[in-house]
Tab-separated table of C-alpha atoms and ligand atoms in Angstrom:
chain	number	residue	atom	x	y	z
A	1	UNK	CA	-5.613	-9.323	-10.745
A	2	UNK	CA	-4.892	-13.211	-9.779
A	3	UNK	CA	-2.286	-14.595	-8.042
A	4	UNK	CA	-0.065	-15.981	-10.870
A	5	UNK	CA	0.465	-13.300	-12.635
A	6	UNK	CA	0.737	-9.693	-12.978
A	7	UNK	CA	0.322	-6.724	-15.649
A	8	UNK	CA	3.439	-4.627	-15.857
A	9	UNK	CA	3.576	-1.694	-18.176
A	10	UNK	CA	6.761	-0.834	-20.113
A	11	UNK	CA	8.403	2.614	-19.234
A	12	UNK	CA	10.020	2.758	-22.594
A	13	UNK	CA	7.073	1.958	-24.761
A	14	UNK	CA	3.760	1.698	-22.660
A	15	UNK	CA	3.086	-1.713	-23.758
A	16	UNK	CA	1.341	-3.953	-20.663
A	17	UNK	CA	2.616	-7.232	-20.668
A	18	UNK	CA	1.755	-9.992	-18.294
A	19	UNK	CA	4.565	-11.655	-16.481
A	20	UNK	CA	3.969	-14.706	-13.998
A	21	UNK	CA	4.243	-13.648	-10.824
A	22	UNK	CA	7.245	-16.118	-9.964
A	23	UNK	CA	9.011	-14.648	-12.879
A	24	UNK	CA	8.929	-11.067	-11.162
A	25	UNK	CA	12.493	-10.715	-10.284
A	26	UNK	CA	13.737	-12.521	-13.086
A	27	UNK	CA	14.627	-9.627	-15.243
A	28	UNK	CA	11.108	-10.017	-17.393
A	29	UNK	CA	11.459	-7.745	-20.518
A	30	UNK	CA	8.811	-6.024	-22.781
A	31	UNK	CA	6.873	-7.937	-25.212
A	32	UNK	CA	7.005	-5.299	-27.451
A	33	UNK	CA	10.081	-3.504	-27.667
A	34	UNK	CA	12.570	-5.602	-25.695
A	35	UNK	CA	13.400	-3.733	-22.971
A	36	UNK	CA	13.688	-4.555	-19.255
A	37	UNK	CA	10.325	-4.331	-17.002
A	38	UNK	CA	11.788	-4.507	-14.028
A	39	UNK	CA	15.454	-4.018	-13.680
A	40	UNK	CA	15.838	-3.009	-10.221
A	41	UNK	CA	16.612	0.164	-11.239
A	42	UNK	CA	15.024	3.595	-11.299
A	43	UNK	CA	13.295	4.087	-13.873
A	44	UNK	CA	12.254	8.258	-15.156
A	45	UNK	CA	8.550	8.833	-15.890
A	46	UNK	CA	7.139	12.248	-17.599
A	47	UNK	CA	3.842	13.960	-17.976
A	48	UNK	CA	3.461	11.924	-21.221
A	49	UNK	CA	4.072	8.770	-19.905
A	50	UNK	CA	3.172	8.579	-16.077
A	51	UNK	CA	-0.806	7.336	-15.988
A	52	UNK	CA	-0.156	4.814	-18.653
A	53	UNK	CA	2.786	2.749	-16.573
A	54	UNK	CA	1.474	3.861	-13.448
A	55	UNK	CA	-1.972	2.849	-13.818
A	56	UNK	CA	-2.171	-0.280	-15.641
A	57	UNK	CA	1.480	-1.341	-13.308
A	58	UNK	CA	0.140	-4.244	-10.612
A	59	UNK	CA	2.534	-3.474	-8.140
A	60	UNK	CA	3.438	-0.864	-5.529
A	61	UNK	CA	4.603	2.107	-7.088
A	62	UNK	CA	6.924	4.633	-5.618
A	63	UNK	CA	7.425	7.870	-6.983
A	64	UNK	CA	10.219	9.990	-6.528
A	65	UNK	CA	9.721	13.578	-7.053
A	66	UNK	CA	13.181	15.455	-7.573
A	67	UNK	CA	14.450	18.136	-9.324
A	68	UNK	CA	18.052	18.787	-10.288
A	69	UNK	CA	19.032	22.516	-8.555
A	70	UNK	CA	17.633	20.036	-4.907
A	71	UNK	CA	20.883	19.485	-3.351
A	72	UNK	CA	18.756	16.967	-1.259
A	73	UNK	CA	16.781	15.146	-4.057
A	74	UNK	CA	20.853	14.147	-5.087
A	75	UNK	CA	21.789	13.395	-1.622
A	76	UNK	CA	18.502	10.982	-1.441
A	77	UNK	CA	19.217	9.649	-4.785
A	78	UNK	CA	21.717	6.488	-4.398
A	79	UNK	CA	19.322	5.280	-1.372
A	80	UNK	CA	16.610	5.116	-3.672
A	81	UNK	CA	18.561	3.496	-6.054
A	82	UNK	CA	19.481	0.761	-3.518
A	83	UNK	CA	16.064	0.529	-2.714
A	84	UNK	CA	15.221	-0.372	-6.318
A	85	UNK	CA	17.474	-3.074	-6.426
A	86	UNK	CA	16.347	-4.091	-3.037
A	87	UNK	CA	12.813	-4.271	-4.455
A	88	UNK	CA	13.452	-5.619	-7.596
A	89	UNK	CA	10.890	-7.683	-8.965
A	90	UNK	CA	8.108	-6.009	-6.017
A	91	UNK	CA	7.845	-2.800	-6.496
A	92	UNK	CA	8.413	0.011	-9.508
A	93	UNK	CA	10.437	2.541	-8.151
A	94	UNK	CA	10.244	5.745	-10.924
A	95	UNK	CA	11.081	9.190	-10.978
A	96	UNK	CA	9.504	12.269	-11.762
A	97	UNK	CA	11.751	15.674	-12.643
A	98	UNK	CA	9.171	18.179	-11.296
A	99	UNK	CA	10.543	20.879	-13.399
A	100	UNK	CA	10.110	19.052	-16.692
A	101	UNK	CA	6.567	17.904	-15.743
A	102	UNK	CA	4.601	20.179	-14.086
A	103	UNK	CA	1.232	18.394	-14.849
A	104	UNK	CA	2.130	14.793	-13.014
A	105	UNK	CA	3.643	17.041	-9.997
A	106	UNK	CA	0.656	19.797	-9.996
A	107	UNK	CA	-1.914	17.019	-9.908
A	108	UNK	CA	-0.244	15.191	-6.833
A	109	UNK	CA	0.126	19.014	-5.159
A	110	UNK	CA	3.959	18.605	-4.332
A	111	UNK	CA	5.281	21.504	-2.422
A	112	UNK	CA	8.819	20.473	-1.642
A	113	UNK	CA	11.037	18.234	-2.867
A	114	UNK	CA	12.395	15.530	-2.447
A	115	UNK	CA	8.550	13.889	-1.561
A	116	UNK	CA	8.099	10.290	-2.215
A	117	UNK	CA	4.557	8.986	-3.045
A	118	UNK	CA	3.309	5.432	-2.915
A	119	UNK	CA	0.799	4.460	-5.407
A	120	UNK	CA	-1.319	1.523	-5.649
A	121	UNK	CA	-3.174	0.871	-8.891
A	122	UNK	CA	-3.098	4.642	-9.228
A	123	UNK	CA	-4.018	6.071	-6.406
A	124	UNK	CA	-1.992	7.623	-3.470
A	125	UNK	CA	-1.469	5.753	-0.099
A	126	UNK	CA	1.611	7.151	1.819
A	127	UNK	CA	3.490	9.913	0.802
A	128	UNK	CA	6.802	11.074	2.797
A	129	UNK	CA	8.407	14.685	2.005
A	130	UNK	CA	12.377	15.139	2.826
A	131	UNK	CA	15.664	13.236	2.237
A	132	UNK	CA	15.007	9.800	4.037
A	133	UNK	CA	17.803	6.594	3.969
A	134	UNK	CA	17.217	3.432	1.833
A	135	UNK	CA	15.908	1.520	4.499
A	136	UNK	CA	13.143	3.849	5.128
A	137	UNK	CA	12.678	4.287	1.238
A	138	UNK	CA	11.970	0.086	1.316
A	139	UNK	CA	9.841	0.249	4.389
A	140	UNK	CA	7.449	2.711	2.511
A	141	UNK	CA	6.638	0.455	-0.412
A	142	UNK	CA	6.734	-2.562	1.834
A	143	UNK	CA	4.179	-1.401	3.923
B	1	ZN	ZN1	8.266	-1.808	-24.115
């Protein structure tokens, strides 16, 4: 990694692309298949998908895992969407359905949900289980 740029991967297509690190926030979109690398939103990773735009992502990632019967995963789920857009362009904020990928959420051990997990180059540093406000959410990839 330098300091002028960094690799991104694309959640829609798993294509790394390199984006100048100025350029970060300004809606940078894959190389490859057009779409938006960092839109400030949310974006939903699966057990197909999740090492490739995880791991090769050169930014703080946070991971939300949810599920959709978790009353509390859809209370948390606007503040973590307002903490996307509050991070847009310095961290990926991504979501994992824990029901429809058991392999991403058995391999990070995830008892109850909502947990959020920070990830840096790949590997865990910070995790925080229960419904928590945007602020906090921001905090945790800030950190
Ligand atoms: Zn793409």
């Amino acid at each position: 990694m330098d300091d002028t740029s960094r690799h991104i991967a694309c959640a829609h297509c798993g294509a790394v692309n390199r984006v100048p690190a100025a350029r970060l926030a300004d809606d940078p979109v894959c190389g490859r298949c057009g779409q938006g690398l960092l839109t400030g939103e949310p974006v939903e990773l699966t057990d197909a998908n999740f090492d490739q735009v995880v791991g090769r992502t050169e930014l703080p990632v946070l991971v939300d895992f949810w599920a959709a019967w978790c009353g509390p995963c859809r209370m948390m789920a606007p503040a973590f969407a307002q903490a996307a857009a509050q991070l847009k362009g310095q961290a990926l904020l991504v979501k994992v359905d824990t029901d429809a990928n058991p392999r991403v959420a058995g391999r990070f051990a995830i008892r109850s949900i909502p947990t959020l997990v920070r990830l840096d180059g790949g590997r865990e540093t910070a995790r925080q289980s229960g419904a928590v406000p945007a602020g906090q959410i921001v905090s945790l990839a800030r950190r």
